[in-house]
Coordinates of C-alpha atoms in Angstrom, one line a residue:
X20 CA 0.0 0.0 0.0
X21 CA 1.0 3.0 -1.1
X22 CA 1.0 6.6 0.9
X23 CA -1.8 9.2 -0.4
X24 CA -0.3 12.0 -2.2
X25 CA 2.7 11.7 0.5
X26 CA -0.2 12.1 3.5
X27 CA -1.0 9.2 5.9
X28 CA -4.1 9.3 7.1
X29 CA -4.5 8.1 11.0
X30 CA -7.3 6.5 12.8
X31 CA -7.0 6.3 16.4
X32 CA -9.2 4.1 18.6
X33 CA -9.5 5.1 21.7
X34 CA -8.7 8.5 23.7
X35 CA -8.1 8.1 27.6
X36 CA -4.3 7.6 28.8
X37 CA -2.7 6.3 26.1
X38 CA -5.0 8.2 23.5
X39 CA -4.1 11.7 24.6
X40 CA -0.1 10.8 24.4
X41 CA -0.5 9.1 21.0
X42 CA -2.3 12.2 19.6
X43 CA 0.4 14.8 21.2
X44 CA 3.1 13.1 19.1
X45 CA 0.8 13.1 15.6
X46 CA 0.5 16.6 16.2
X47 CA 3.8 17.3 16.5
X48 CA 5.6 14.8 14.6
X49 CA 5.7 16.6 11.2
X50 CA 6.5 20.0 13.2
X51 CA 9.6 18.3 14.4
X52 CA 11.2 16.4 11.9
X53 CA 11.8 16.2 8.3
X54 CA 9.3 13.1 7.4
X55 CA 8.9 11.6 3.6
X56 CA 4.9 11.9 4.6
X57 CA 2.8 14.5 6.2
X58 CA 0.3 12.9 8.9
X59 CA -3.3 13.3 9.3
X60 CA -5.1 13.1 12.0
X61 CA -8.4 11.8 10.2
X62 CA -10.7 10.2 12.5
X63 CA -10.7 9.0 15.9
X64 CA -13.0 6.5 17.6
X65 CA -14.6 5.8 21.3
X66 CA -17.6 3.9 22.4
X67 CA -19.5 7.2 24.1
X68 CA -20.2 9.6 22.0
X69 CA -20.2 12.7 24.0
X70 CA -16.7 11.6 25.4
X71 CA -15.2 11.2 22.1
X72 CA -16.9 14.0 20.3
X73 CA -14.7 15.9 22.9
X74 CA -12.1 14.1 22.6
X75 CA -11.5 14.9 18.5
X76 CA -11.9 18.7 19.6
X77 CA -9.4 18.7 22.5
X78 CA -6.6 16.4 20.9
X79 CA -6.6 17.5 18.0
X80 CA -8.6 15.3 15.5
X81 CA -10.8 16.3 11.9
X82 CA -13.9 13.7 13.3
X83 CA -15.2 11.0 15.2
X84 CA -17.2 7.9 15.5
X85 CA -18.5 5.3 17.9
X86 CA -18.1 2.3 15.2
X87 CA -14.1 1.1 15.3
X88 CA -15.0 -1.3 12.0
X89 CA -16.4 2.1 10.1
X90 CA -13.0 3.3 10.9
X91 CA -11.1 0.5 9.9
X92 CA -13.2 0.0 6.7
X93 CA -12.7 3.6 5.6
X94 CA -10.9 4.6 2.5
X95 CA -10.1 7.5 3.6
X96 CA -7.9 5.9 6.4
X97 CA -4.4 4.7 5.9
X98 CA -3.0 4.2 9.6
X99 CA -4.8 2.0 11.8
X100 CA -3.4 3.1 16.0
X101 CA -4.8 1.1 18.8
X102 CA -5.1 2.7 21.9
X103 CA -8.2 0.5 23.5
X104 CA -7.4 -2.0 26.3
X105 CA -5.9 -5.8 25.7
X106 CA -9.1 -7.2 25.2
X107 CA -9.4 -5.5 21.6
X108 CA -6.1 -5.7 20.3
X109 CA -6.5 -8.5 18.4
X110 CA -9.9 -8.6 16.8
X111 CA -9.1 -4.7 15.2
X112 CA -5.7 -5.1 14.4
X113 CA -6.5 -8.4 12.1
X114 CA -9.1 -6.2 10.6
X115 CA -7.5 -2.9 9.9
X116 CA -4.4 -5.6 8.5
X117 CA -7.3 -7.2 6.1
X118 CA -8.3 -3.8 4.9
X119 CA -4.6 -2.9 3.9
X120 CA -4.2 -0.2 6.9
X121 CA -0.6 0.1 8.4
X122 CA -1.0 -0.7 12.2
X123 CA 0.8 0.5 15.6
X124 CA -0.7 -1.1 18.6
X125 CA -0.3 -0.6 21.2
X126 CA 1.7 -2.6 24.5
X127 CA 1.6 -5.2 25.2
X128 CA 0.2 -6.6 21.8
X129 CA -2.5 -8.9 23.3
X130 CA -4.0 -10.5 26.2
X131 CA -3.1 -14.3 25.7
X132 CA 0.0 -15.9 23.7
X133 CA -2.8 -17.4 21.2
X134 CA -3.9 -13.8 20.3
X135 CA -0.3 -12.6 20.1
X136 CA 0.1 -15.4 17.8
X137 CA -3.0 -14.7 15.3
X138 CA -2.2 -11.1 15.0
X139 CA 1.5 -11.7 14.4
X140 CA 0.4 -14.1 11.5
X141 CA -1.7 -11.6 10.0
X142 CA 0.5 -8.9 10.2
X143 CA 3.1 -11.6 8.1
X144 CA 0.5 -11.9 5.6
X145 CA -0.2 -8.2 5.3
X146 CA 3.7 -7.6 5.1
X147 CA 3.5 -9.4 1.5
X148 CA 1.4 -6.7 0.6
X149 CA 3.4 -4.0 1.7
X150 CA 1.6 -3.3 4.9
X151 CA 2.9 -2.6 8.3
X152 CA 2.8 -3.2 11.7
X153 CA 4.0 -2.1 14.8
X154 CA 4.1 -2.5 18.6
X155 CA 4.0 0.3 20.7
X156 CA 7.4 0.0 23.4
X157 CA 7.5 3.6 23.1
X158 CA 10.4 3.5 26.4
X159 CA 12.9 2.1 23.0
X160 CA 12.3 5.9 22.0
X161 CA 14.1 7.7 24.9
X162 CA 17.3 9.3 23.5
X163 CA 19.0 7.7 26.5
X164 CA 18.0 4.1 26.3
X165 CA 18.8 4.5 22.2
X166 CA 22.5 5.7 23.6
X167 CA 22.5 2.5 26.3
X168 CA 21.7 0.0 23.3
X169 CA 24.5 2.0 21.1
X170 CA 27.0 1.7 24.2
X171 CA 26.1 -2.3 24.4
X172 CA 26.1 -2.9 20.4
X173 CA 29.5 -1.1 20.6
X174 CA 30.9 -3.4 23.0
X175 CA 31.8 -0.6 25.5
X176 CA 30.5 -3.1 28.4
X177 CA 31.9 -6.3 27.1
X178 CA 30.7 -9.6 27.9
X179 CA 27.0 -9.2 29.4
X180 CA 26.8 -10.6 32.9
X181 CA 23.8 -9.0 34.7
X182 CA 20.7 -7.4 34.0
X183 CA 18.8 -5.7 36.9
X184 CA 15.3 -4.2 35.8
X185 CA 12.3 -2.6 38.1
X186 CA 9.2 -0.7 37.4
X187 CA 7.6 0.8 40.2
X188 CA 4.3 2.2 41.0
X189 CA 1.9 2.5 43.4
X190 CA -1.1 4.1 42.1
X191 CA -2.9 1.2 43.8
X192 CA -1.6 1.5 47.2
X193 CA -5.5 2.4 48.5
X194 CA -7.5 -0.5 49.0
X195 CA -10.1 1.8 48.3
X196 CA -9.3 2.5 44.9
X197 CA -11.8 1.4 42.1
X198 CA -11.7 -1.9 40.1
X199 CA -10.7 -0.4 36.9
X200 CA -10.1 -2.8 33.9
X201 CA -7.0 -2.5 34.5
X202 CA -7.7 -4.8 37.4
X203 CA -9.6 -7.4 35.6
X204 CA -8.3 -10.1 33.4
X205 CA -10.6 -10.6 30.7
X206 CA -10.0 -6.6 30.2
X207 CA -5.9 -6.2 30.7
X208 CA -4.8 -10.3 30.8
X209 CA -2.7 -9.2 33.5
X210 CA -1.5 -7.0 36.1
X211 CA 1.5 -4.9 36.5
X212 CA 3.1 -7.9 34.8
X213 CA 1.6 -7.1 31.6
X214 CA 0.9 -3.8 32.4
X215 CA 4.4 -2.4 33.6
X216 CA 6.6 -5.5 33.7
X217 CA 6.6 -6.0 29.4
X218 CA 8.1 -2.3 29.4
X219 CA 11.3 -3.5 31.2
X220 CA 11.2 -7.1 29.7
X221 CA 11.3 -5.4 25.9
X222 CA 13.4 -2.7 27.1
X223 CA 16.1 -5.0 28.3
X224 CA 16.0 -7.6 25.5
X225 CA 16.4 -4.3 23.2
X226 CA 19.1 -2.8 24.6
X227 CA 20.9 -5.7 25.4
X228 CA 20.4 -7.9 22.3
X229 CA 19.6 -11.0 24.2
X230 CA 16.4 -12.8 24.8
X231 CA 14.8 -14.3 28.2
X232 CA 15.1 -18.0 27.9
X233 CA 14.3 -19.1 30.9
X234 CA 12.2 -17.8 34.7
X235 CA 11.3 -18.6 37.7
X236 CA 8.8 -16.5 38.9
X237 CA 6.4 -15.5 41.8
X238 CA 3.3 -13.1 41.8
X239 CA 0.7 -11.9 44.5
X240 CA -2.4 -9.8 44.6
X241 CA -2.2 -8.0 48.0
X242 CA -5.4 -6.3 47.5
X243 CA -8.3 -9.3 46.4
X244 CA -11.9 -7.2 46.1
X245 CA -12.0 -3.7 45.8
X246 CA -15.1 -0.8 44.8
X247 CA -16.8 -1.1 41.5
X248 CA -15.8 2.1 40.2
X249 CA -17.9 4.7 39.1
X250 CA -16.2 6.6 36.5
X251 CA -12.7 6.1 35.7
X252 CA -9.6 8.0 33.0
X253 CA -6.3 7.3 32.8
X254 CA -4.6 6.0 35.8
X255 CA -7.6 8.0 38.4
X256 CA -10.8 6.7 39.0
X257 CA -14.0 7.1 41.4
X258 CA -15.3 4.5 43.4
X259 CA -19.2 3.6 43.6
X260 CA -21.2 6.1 46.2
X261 CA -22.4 3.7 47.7
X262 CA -19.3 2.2 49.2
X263 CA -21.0 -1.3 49.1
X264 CA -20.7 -2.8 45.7
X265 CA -17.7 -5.2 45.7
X266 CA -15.7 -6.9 42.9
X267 CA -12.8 -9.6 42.7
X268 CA -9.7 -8.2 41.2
X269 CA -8.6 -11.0 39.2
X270 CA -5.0 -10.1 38.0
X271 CA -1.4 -9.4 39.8
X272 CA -0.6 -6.2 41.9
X273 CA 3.1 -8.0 41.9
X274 CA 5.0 -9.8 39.9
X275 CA 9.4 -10.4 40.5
X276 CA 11.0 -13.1 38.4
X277 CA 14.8 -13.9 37.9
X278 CA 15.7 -14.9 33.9
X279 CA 18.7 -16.8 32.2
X280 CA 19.3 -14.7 29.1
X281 CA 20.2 -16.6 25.9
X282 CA 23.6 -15.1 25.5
X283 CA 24.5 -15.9 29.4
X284 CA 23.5 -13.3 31.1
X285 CA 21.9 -13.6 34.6
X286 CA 18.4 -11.0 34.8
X287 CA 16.6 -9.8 37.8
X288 CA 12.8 -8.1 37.7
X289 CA 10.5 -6.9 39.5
X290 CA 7.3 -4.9 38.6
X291 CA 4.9 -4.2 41.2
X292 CA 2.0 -1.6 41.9
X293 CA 2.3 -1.6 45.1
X294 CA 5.7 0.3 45.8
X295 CA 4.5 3.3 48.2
X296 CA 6.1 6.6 46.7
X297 CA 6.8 5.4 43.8
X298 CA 5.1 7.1 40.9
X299 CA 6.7 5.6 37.4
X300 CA 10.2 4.4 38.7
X301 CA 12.0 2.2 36.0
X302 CA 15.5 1.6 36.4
X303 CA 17.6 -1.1 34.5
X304 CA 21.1 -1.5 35.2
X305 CA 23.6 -3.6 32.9
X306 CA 26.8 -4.9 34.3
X307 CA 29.5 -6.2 31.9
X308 CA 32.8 -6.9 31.8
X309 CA 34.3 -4.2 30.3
X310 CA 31.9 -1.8 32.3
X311 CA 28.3 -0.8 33.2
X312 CA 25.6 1.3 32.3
X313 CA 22.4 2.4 34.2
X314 CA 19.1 4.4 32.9
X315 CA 16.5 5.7 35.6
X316 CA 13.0 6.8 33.7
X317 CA 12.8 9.6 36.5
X318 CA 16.1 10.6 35.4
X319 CA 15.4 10.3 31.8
X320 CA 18.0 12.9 30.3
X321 CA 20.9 10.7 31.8
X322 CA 23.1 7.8 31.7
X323 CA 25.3 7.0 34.5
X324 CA 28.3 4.6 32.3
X325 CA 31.3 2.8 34.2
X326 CA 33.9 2.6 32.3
X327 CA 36.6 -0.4 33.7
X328 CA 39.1 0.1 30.6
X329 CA 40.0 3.5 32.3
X330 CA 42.9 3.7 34.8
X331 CA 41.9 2.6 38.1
X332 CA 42.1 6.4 40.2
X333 CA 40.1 7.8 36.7
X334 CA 37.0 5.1 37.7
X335 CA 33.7 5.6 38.9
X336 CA 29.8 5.8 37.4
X337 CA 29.7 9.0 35.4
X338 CA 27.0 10.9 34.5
X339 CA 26.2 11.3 30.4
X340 CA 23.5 14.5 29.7
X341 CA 22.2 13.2 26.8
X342 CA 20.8 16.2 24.9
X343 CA 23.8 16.6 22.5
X344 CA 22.7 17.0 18.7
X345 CA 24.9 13.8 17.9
X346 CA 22.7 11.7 20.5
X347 CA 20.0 9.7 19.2
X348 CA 16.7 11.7 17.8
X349 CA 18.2 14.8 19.9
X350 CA 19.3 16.6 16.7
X351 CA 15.7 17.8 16.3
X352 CA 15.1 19.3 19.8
X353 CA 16.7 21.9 21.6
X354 CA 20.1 23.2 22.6
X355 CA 22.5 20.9 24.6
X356 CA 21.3 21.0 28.1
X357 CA 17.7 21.9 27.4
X358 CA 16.2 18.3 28.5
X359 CA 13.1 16.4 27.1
X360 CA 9.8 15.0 28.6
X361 CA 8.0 11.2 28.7
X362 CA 6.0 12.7 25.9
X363 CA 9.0 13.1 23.4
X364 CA 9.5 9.0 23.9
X365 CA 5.9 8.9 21.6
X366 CA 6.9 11.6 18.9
X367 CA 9.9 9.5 18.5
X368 CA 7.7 6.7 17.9
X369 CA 5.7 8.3 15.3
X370 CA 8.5 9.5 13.8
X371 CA 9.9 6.0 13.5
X372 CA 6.8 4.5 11.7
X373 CA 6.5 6.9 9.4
X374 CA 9.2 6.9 8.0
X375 CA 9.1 3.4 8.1
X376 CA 5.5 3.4 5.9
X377 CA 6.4 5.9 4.1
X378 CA 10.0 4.1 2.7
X379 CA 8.7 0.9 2.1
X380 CA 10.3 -0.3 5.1
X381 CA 9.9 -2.5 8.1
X382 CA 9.4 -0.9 11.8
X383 CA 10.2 -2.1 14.8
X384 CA 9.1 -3.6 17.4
X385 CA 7.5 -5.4 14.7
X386 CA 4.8 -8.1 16.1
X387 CA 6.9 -11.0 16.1
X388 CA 9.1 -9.3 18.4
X389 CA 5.9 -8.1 20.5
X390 CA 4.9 -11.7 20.2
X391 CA 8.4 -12.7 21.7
X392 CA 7.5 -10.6 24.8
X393 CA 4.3 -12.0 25.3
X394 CA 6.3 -15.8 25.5
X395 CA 8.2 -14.5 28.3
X396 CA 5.1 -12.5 30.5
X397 CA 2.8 -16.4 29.7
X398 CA 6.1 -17.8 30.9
X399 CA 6.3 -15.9 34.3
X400 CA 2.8 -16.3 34.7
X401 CA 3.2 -20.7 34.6
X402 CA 6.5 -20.2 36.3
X403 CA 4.2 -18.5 39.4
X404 CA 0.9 -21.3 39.0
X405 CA 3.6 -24.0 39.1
X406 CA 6.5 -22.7 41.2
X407 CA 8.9 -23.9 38.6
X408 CA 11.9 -23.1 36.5
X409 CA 9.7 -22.5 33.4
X410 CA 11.8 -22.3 29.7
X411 CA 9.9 -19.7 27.3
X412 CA 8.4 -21.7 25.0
X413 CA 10.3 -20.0 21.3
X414 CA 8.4 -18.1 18.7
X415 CA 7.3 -19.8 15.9
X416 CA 10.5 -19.5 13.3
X417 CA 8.1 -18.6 10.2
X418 CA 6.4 -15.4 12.5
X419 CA 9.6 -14.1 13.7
X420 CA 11.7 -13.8 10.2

């Protein structure tokens, strides 16, 4: 499929959290960069009208619509971007891929292996047509963790030994808090696992170039019924008035695993939305031996790198500002020292798949490699029922070429 007159049209479906971050970067996308095709930001969908219809006024979009498959039927749509909870993924992305729409979905790509593994076929197939697809990791995107990948490929760390990875929350603490679908399987297919823990698990295969063979994991749900909520947006939510009206949460507020990486690495994580005081707290430290090299999201203008090759009384973690024009995606932005937001991480994204589209080429994370992820999390999650040293069962070798 070809671009229209150099414009890609977007649909979006759905506007909450993600929505609202998805649509800041496709309005800023062409303002920022030099792009082969200008964007469009066509149509965007959500099941309640009212919500929606001020949704396409405040974000930014031409219309609206309650009906995803109107959207994904159109002609005058190109770009197919998924925004909706897990439990959607699959059944619109096969269908915008049918229709010959390029797709970015969002993390993580489904909410069971076996969806994961339909969608990634179909994207295969579209890809003989010229169509792509693409996962949403949009933490690959920070200028910093592009410099940490660049620092590994380079073989400033050496040999890989250790991989320590957290993500931390806590915007659950309150037993009182709703039961948002976040908190319910058949919505999200899992808790901060899925949720928070696929961030650091694609993060850390990315930057380090070696995939999770291999868990042993544990889980917990501190929290086991909590408030049928009201209303809900984003990461906030109101409970029922009431007070009395009661529902099971069904996923994990916890999950910590240790990994065996494929190139012999040793990996620690732990996701959990129960940390107290911690807000979005994702750290991953690599230790090699030629050096290390650690990335904190609430630092997300830095690198501290270790250097061992140096002279012994020259050693020590320094600090890397990474806002010079010759870091990665920084050239667009501002003067050296002038630091970037969580938002940027998305414009980078869109800038990505554009060009991408637009030149014919192949964007990644593609779905195999979203597929990949969703091994390990159904991995972790048998490792936990079974209390076992669990091997991630390996992608299908057909999907992943």
């Amino acid at each position: 499929m070809s671009t229209h007159d150099s414009v890609l049209r977007v649909g979006m479906v759905g506007y909450a959290f993600m929505g609202a971050a998805h649509s800041q970067a496709w309005r800023t996308v062409n303002r920022v960069y030099d792009l082969p095709a200008r964007v469009q930001m066509a149509l965007i969908c959500g099941r309640d009208e009212p919500k929606v219809a001020e949704a396409a006024g405040r974000l930014g979009w031409d219309a609206h619509t309650t009906d995803w498959r109107r959207l994904v039927e159109s002609d005058e749509i190109d770009v197919v971007d998924i925004c909706t909870p897990g439990d959607s993924h699959c059944e619109i992305a096969i269908a915008a891929l049918a229709a010959g729409k390029h797709v970015l979905c969002e993390k993580p790509l489904a909410n069971t292996v076996e969806e994961a593994r339909q969608m990634t076929a179909a994207a295969a197939l579209a890809r003989a047509a010229g169509v792509r697809a693409m996962c949403g990791f949009n933490y690959r995107r920070v200028p910093a963790v592009a410099l940490m990948r660049q620092l590994v490929a380079d073989g400033r760390l050496g040999e890989i030994r250790h991989v320590r990875a957290v993500y931390l929350q806590d915007w659950i603490v309150d037993p009182q808090f709703p039961l948002v679908w976040r908190l319910q399987q058949d919505r999200a297919g899992s808790g901060a696992l899925g949720d928070i823990g696929a961030h650091i698990i694609d993060l850390t295969q990315y930057v380090t170039g070696q995939r999770i063979a291999g868990v042993s994991a544990v889980t917990e749900t501190f929290v086991k019924e909590r408030p049928l909520p009201a209303g809900s947006s984003g990461l906030a939510a109101q409970a029922d008035g009431n007070g009395r009206a009661m529902g099971r949460v069904t996923v994990d507020d916890a999950a910590v695993f240790v990994a065996r990486l494929d190139g012999g690495a040793l990996a620690t994580y732990e996701a959990s939305r129960f940390a107290t005081g911690r807000k979005n707290a994702l750290r991953v430290e690599i230790n090699g031996s030629l050096g290390s090299v650690v990335f904190d999201l609430e630092r997300l203008n830095e690198l501290e790198f270790h250097d061992a090759t140096r002279p012994a009384a020259e050693q020590g973690f320094n600090r890397i500002l990474v806002t010079e024009p010759e870091h990665p995606y920084m050239s667009a932005w501002w003067p050296p020292g002038h630091i970037i937001g969580y938002e940027h991480s998305f414009t980078h994204q869109m800038r990505d798949f554009v060009e991408a589209v637009a030149t014919g080429v192949d964007p990644a994370p593609s779905f195999a490699d979203a597929l990949q992820v969703q091994l390990v999390l159904d991995a972790v999650t048998r490792s936990a029922e079974q209390a076992a040293w669990t091997e991630v069962e390996p992608a299908l070798a057909e999907l992943a070429a």
